[in-house]
Tab-separated table of C-alpha atoms and ligand atoms in Angstrom:
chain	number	residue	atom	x	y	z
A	1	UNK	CA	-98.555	5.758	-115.077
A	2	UNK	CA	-99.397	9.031	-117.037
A	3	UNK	CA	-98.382	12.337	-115.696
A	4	UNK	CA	-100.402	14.806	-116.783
A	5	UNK	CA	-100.188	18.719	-115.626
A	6	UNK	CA	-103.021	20.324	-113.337
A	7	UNK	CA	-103.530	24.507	-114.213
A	8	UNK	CA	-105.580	26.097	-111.398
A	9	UNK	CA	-107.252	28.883	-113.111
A	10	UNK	CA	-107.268	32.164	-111.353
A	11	UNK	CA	-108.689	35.614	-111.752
A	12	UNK	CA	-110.333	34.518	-114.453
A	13	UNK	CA	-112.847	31.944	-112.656
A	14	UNK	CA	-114.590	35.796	-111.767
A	15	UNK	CA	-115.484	36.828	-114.633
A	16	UNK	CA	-118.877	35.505	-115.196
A	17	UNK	CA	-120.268	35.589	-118.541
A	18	UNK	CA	-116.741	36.617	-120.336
A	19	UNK	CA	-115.454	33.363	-118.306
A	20	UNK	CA	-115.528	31.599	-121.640
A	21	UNK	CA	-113.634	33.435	-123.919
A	22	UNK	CA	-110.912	34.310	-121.252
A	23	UNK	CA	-110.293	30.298	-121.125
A	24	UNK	CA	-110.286	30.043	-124.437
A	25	UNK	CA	-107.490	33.034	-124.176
A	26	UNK	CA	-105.270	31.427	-121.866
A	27	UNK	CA	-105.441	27.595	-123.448
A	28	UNK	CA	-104.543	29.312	-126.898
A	29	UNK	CA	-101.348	31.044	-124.981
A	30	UNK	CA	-100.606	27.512	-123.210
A	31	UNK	CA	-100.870	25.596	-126.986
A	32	UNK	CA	-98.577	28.321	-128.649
A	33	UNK	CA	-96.135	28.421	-125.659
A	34	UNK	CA	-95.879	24.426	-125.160
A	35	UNK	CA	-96.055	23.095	-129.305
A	36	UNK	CA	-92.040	23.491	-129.303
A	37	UNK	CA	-92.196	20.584	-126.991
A	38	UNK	CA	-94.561	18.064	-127.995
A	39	UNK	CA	-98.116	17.539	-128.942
A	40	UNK	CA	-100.310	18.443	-126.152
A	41	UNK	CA	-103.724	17.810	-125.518
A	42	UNK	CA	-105.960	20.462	-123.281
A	43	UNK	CA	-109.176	20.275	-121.708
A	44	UNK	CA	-110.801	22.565	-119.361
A	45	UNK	CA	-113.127	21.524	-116.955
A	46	UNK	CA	-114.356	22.854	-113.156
A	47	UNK	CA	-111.666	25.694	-113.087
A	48	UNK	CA	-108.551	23.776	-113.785
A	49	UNK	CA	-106.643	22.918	-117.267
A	50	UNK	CA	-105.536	19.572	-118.200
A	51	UNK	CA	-102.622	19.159	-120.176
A	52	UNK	CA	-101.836	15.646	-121.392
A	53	UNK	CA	-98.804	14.762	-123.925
A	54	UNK	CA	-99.363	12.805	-126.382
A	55	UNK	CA	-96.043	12.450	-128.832
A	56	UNK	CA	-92.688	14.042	-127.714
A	57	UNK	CA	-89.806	13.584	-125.972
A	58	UNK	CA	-90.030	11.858	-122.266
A	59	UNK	CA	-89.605	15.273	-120.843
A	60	UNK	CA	-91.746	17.324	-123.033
A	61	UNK	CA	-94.308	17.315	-120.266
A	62	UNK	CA	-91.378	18.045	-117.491
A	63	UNK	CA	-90.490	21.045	-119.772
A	64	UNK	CA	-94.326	21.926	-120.293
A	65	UNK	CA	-94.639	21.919	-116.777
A	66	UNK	CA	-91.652	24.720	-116.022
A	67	UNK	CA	-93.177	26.617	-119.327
A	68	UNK	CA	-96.232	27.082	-117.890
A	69	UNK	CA	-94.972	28.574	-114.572
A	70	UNK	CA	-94.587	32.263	-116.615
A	71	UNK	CA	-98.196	32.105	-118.395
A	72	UNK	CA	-100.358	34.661	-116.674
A	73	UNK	CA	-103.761	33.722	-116.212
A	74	UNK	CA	-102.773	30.843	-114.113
A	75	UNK	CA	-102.881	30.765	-110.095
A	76	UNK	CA	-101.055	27.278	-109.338
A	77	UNK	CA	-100.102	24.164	-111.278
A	78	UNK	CA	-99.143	20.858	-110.221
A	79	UNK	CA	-97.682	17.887	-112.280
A	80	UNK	CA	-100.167	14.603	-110.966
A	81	UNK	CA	-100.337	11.076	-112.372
A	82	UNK	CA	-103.456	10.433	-112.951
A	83	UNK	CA	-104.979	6.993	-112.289
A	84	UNK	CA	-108.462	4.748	-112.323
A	85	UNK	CA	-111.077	5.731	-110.022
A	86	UNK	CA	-110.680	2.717	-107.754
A	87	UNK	CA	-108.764	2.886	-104.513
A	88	UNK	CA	-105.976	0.304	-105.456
A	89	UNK	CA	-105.281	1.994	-108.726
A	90	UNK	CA	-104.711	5.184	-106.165
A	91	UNK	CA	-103.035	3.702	-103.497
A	92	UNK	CA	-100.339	2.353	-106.409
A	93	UNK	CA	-100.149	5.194	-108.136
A	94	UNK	CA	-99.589	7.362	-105.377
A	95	UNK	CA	-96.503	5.117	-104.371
A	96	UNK	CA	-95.049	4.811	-107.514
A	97	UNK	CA	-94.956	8.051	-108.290
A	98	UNK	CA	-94.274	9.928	-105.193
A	99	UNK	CA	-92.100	7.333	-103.353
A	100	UNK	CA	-88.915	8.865	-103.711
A	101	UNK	CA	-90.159	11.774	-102.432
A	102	UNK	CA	-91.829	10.440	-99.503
A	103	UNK	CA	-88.936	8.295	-98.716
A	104	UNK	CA	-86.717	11.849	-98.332
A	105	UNK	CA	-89.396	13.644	-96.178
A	106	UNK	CA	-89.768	13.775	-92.350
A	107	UNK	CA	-93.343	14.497	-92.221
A	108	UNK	CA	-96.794	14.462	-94.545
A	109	UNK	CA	-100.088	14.481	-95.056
A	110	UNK	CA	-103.029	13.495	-97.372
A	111	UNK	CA	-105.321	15.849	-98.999
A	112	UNK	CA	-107.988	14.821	-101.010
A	113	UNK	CA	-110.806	16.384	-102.581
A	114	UNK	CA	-114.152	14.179	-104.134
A	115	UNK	CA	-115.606	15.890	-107.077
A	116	UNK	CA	-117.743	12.984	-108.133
A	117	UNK	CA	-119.739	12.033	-105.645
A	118	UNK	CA	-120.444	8.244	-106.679
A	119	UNK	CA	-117.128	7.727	-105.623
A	120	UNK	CA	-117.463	5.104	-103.089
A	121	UNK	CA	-115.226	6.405	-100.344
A	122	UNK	CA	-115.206	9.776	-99.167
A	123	UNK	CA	-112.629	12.626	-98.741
A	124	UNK	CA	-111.782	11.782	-95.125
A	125	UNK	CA	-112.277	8.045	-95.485
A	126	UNK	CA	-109.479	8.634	-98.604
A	127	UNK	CA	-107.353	11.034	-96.401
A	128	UNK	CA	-107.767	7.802	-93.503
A	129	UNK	CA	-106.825	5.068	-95.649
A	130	UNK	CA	-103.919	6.519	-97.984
A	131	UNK	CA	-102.590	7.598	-95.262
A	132	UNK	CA	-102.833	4.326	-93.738
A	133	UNK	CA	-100.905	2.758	-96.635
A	134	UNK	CA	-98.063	5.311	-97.292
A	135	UNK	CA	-97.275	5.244	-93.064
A	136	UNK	CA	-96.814	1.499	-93.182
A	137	UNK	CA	-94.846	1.492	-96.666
A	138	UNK	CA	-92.531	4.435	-94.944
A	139	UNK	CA	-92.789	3.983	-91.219
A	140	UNK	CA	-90.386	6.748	-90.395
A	141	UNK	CA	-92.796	9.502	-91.669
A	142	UNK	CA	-94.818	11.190	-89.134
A	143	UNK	CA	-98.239	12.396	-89.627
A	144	UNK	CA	-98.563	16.424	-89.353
A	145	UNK	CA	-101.726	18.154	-90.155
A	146	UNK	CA	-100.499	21.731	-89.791
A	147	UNK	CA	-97.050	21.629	-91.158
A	148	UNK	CA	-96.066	19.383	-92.917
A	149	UNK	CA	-93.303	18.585	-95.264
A	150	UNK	CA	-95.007	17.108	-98.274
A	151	UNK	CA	-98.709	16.890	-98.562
A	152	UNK	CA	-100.083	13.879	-101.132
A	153	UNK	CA	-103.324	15.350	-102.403
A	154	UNK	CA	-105.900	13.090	-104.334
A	155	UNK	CA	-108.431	14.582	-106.735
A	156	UNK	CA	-111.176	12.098	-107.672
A	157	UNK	CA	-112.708	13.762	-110.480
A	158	UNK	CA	-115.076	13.332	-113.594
A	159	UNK	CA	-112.874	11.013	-115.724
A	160	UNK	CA	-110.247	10.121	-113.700
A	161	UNK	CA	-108.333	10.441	-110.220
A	162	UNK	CA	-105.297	12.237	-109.560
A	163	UNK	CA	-102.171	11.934	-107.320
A	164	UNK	CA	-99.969	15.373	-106.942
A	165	UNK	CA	-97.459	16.145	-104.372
A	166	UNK	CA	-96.405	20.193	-104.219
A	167	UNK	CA	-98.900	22.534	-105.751
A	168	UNK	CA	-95.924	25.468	-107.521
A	169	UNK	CA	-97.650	29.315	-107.460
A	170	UNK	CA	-98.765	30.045	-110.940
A	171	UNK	CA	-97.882	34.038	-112.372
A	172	UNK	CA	-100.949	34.798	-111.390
A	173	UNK	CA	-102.680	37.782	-113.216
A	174	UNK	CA	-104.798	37.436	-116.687
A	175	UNK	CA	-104.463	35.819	-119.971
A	176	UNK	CA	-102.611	37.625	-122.477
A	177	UNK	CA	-105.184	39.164	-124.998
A	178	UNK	CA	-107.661	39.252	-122.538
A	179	UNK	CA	-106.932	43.143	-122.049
A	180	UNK	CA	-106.357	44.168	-125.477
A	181	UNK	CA	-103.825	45.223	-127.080
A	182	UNK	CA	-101.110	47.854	-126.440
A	183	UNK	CA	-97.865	49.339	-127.378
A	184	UNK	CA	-94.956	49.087	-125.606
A	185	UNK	CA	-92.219	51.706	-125.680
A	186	UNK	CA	-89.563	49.522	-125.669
A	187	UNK	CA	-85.508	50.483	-124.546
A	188	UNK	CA	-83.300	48.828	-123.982
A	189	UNK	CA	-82.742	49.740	-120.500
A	190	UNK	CA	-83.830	47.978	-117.129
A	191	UNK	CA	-87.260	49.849	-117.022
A	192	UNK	CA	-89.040	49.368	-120.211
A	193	UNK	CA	-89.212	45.393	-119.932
A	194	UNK	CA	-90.550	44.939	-116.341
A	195	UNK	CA	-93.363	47.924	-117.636
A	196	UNK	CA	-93.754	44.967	-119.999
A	197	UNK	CA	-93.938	42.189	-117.556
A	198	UNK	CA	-96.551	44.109	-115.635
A	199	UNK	CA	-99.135	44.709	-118.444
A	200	UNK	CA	-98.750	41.580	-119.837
A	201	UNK	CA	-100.026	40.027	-116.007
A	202	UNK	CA	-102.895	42.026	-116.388
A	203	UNK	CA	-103.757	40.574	-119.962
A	204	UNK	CA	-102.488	42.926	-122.149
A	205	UNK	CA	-101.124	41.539	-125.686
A	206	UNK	CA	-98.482	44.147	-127.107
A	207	UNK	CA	-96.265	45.404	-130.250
A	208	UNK	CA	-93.308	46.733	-128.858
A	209	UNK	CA	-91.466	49.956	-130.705
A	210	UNK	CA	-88.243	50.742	-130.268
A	211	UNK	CA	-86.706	54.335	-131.148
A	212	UNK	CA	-82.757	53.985	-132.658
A	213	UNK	CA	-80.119	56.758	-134.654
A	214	UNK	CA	-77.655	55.062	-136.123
A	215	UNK	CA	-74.679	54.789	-136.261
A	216	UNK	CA	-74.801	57.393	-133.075
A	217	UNK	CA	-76.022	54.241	-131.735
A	218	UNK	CA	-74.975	50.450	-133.187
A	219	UNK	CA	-76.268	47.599	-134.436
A	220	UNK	CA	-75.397	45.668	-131.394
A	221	UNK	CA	-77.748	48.376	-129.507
A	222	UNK	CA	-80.692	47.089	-131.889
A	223	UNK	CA	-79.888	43.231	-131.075
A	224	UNK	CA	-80.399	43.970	-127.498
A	225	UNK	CA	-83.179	45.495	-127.517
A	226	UNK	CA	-84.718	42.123	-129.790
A	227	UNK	CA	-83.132	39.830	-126.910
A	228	UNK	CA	-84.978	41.852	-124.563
A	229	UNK	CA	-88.179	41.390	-126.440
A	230	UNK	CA	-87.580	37.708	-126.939
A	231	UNK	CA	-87.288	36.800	-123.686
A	232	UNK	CA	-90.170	38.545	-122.592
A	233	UNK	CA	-92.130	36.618	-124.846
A	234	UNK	CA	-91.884	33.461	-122.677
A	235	UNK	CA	-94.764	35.567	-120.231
A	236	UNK	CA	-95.755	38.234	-123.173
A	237	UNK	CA	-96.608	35.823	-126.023
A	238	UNK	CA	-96.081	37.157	-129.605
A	239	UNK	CA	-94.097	40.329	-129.743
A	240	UNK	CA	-93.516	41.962	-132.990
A	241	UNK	CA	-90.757	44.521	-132.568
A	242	UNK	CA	-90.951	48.031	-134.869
A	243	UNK	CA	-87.637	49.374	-134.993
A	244	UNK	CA	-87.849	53.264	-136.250
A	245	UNK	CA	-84.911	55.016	-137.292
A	246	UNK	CA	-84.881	58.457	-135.445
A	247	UNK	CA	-81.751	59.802	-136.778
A	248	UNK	CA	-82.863	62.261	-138.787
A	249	UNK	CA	-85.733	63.561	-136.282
A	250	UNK	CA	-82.881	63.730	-133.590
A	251	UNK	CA	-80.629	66.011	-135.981
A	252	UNK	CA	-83.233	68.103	-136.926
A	253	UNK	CA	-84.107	68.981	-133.420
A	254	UNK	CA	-80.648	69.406	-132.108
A	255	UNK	CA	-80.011	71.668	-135.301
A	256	UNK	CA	-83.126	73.731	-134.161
A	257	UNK	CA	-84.103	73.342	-130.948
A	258	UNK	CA	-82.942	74.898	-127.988
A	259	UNK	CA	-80.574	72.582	-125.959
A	260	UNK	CA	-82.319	72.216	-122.602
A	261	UNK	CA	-85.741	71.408	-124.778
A	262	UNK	CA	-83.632	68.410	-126.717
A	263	UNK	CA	-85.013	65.617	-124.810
A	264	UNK	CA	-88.584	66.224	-124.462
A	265	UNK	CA	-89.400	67.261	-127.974
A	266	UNK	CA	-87.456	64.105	-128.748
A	267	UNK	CA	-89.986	62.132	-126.619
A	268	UNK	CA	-92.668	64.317	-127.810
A	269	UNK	CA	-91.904	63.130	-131.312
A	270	UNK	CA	-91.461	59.836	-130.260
A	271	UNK	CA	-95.266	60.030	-128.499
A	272	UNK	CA	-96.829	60.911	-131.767
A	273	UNK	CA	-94.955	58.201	-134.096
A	274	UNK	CA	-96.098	55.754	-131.285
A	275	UNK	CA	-99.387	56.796	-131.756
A	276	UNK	CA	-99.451	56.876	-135.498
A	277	UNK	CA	-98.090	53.444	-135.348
A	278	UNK	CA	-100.613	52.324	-132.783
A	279	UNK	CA	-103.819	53.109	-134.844
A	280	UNK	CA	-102.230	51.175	-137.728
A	281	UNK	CA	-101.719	47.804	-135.468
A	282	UNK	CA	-105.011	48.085	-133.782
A	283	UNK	CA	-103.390	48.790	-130.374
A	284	UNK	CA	-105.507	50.938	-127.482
A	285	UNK	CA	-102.649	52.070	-125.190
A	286	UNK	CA	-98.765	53.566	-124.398
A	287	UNK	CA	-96.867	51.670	-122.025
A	288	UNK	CA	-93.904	53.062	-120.718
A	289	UNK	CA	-91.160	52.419	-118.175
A	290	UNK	CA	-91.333	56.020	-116.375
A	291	UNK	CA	-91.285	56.280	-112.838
A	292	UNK	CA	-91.506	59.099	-111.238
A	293	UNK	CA	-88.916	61.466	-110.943
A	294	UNK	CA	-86.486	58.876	-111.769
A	295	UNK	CA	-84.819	61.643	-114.222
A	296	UNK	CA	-85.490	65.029	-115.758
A	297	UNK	CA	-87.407	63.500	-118.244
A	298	UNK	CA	-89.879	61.729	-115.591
A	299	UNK	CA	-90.602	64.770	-113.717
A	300	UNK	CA	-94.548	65.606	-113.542
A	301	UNK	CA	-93.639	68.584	-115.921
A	302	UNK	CA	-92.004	66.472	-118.344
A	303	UNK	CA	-94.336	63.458	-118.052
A	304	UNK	CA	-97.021	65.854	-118.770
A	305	UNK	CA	-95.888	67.748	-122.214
A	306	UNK	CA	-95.138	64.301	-123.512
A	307	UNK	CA	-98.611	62.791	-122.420
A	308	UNK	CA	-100.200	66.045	-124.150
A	309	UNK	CA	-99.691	64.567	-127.383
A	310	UNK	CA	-100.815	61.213	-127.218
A	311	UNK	CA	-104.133	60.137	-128.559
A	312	UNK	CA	-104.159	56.750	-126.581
A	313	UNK	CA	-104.341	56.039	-122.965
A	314	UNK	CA	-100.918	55.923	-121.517
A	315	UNK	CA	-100.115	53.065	-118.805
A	316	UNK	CA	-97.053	53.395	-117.021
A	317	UNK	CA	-96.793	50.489	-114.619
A	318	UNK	CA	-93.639	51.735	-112.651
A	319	UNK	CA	-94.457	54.985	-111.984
A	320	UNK	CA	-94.549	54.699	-108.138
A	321	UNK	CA	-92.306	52.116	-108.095
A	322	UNK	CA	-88.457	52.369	-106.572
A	323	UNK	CA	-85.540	51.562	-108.837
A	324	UNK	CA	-84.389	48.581	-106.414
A	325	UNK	CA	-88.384	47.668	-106.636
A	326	UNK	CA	-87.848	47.172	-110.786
A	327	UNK	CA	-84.266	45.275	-110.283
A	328	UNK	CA	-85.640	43.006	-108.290
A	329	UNK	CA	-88.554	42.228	-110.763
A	330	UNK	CA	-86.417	42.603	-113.715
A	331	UNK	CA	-84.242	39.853	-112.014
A	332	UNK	CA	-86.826	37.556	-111.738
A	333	UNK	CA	-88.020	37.916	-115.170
A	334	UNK	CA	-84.330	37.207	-116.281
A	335	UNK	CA	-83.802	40.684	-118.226
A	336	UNK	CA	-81.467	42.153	-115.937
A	337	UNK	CA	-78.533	40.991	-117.337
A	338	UNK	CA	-78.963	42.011	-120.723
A	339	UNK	CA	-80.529	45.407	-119.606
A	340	UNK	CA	-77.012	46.046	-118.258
A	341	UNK	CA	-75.236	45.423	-120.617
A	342	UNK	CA	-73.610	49.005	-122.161
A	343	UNK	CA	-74.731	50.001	-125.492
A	344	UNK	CA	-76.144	53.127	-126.135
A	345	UNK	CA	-79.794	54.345	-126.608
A	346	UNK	CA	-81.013	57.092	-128.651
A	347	UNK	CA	-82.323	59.225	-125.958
A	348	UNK	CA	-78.345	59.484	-124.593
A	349	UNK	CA	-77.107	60.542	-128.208
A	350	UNK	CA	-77.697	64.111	-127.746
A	351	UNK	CA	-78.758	64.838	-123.811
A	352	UNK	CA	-78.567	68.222	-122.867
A	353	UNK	CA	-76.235	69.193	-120.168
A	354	UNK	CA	-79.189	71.076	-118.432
A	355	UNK	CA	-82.602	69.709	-119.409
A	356	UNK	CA	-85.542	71.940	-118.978
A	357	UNK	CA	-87.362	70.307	-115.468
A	358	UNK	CA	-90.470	73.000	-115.550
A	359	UNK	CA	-91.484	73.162	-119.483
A	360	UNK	CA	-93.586	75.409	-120.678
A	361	UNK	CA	-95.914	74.349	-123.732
A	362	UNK	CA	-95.172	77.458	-125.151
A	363	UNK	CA	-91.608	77.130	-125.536
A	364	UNK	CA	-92.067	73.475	-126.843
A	365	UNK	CA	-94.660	74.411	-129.501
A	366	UNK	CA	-92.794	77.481	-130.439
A	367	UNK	CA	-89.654	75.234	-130.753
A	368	UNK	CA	-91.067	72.600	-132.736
A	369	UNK	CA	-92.416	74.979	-135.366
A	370	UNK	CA	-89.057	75.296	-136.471
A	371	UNK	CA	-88.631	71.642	-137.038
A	372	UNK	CA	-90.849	69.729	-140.041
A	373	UNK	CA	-92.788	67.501	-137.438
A	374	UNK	CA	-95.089	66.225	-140.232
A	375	UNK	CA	-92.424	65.399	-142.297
A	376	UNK	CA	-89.988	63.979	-140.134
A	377	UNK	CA	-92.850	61.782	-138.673
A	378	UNK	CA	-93.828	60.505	-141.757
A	379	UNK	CA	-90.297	59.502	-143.064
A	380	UNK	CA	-89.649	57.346	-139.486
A	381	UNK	CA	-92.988	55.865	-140.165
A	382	UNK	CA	-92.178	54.853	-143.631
A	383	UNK	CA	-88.590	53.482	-142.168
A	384	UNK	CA	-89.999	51.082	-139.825
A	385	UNK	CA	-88.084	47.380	-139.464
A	386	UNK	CA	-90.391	44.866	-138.605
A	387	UNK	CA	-89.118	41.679	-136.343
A	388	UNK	CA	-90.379	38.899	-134.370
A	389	UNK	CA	-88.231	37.648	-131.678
A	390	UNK	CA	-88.460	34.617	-130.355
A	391	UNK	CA	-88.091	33.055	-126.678
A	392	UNK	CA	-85.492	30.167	-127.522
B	1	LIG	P1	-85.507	52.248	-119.456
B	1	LIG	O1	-84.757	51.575	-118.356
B	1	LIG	O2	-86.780	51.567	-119.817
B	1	LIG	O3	-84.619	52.532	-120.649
B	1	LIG	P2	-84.884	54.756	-118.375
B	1	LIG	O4	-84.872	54.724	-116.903
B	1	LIG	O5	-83.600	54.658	-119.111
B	1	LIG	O6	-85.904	53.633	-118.877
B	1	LIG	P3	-85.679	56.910	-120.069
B	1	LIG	O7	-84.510	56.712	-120.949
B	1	LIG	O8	-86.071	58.268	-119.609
B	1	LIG	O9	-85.641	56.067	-118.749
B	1	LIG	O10	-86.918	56.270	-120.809
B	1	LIG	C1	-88.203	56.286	-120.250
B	1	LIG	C2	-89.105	55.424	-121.098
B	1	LIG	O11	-89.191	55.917	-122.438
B	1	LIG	C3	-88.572	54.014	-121.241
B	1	LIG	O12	-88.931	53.212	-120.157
B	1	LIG	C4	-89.223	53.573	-122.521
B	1	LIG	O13	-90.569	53.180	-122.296
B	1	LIG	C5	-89.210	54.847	-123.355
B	1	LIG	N1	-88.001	54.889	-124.190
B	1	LIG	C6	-86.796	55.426	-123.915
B	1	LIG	N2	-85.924	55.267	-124.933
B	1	LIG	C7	-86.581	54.600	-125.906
B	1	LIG	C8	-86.250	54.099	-127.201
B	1	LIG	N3	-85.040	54.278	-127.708
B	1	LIG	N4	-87.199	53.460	-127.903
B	1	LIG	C9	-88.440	53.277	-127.397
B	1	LIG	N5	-88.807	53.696	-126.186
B	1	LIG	C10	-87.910	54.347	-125.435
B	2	LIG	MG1	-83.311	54.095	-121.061
């Protein structure tokens, strides 16, 4: 009996003409996620991804299976055995393989659907008859229609049939890459990754920056911001990391600047080097982890000096979102914990005691023309660490 795992495909069944390509998208993501585990072979056909295994371990499909549960671009999955498109070969697959289970539940019923149509019986008469079989295998079952326990669904389709018990909820969303790509202003605080998390369900593919002044802040700092990044490549995909050192921007401005303006030329600064950096990776957009209000520095006023600058659309996903809203999620994505944990970040090195919460442009402009912006930008540029984190 070969299990093999069923991808319903989601969103992306919409998209008419571009349906293609955005398949193509999401089994590229499913190859490059599932390879570690085995060699896999994919086929698309009528909305739903087949994913056989053809060397690996005996649980390479099992660990497939859970893998694909974080790819966006998919709306449920199920692991089925799949079986010969004669009723016996169902019937016996169908008991072998979900036995156990039905031997633990109360209640069930059948499901099946008849794609091909030369299929002698159909869906009812299957629905009848299996159920027939599995009630006098396991006579303490009860038959319920509405609600019940475990449902045995059949799928007698082009090449094959196929026996599943629980259909799992996919991520959802769109493939990866589908979108574009972006770049993510990446912390290494709780925000920053769910912004990431978000974008990435609606398709986009990103580079991640991150801003760091050592040795005010430590090499340990850096390391968590890469964990961060690596485990949100298990829904992200590829993420290469640019780490820019910002010391000497954040020296210059505290040397210059007026106190309550530290902050937001800092993000100014950081704005423009994002920029710069985007147009040299091909990437269309910001993303950022601001909500609103959440601190001085996420106030409209503040928001809006530091979106003045950019020369690329910038997405913040959380903005209306409460913090207990982006715990939860960050929870779920499993980057709480080491969002928590209590390094530093560059933008507490130097915070003012009073930041400005109304700027004026004026006073920004007038107090970066004390500082060598060019200059400063260029040298973090040409400082730039490339890595590429991996989801272990
Ligand atoms: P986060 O939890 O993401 O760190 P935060 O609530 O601490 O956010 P801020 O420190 O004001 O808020 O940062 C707002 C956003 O600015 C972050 O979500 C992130 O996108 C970006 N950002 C902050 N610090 C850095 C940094 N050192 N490098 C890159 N981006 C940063
Ligand atoms: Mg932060």
């Amino acid at each position: 009996m070969e299990r093999i795992i069923l991808l319903k495909l989601g969103e992306i069944a919409l998209k008419g003409l571009n349906r293609r390509s955005f398949e193509e998208k999401l089994m590229s993501n499913i190859r490059r996620r599932i390879s570690a585990f085995g060699n896999f072979n994919l086929r698309s056909a009528q909305s739903t991804v087949y994913i056989r295994c053809t060397a690996g371990e005996e649980d390479a499909i099992d660990r497939a299976f859970e893998a694909c549960k974080d790819i966006f671009g998919i709306v449920s999955l199920s692991l089925a055995a799949e079986c010969e498109k004669n009723y016996d070969s169902i019937r016996e697959t169908a008991l072998a393989f979900l036995g156990d289970s039905l031997s633990f539940a109360q209640s069930f019923k059948v499901d099946a659907k008849r794609s091909d149509k030369r299929f002698p019986m159909n869906s009812p008469e299957i629905m009848r008859t299996l159920g027939g079989d599995i009630l006098s295998k396991y006579p303490h079952l009860e038959v319920d229609v509405h609600n019940p326990e475990m449902t045995v669904t059949v799928e007698v389709r082009d090449f094959a049939a196929y026996v599943h018990g629980e259909k799992v909820p996919g991520a959802g969303g769109m493939p990866v890459g589908s979108a574009g790509r972006g770049t993510l202003l990446l912390s290494g605080g709780i925000d920053s990754p769910v912004a990431a998390w978000m974008m990435g369900k609606r398709g986009l593919e990103m580079i991640a920056v991150h801003f760091e002044s050592p040795p005010y802040t430590s090499q340990r700092a850096r390391e968590k911001v890469l964990t961060l990044a690596g485990k949100l490549t298990r829904y992200t995909g590829r993420m290469r990391v640019f780490v820019v050192p910002f010391t000497e921007a954040q020296l210059a401005i505290r040397d210059n600047c007026p106190e309550d303006l530290f902050t937001l030329i800092m993000r100014r600064m950081m704005m423009e080097c994002a920029c710069r950096l985007s147009e040299k990776y091909d990437s269309h957009a910001i993303i950022t982890g601001e909500s609103l209000g959440q601190v001085a520095s996420q106030t409209l006023g503040a928001i809006g000096v530091t979106e003045a600058l950019a020369t690329l659309p910038v997405l913040r996903p959380l903005i209306g979102m409460d913090k207990e809203e982006i715990v939860q999620i960050s929870r779920k994505i499993d980057t709480y914990e080491t969002s928590i944990l209590p390094y530093e970040d560059c933008c507490t090195v130097f915070t003012p005691k009073h930041p400005r919460l109304r700027p004026r442009m004026a006073d920004l402009e007038e107090a970066e023309a004390r500082l060598n912006k060019d200059a400063l930008i260029e040298a973090c540029l040409a400082g730039v660490t490339e890595y590429e984190p991996l989801y272990d």
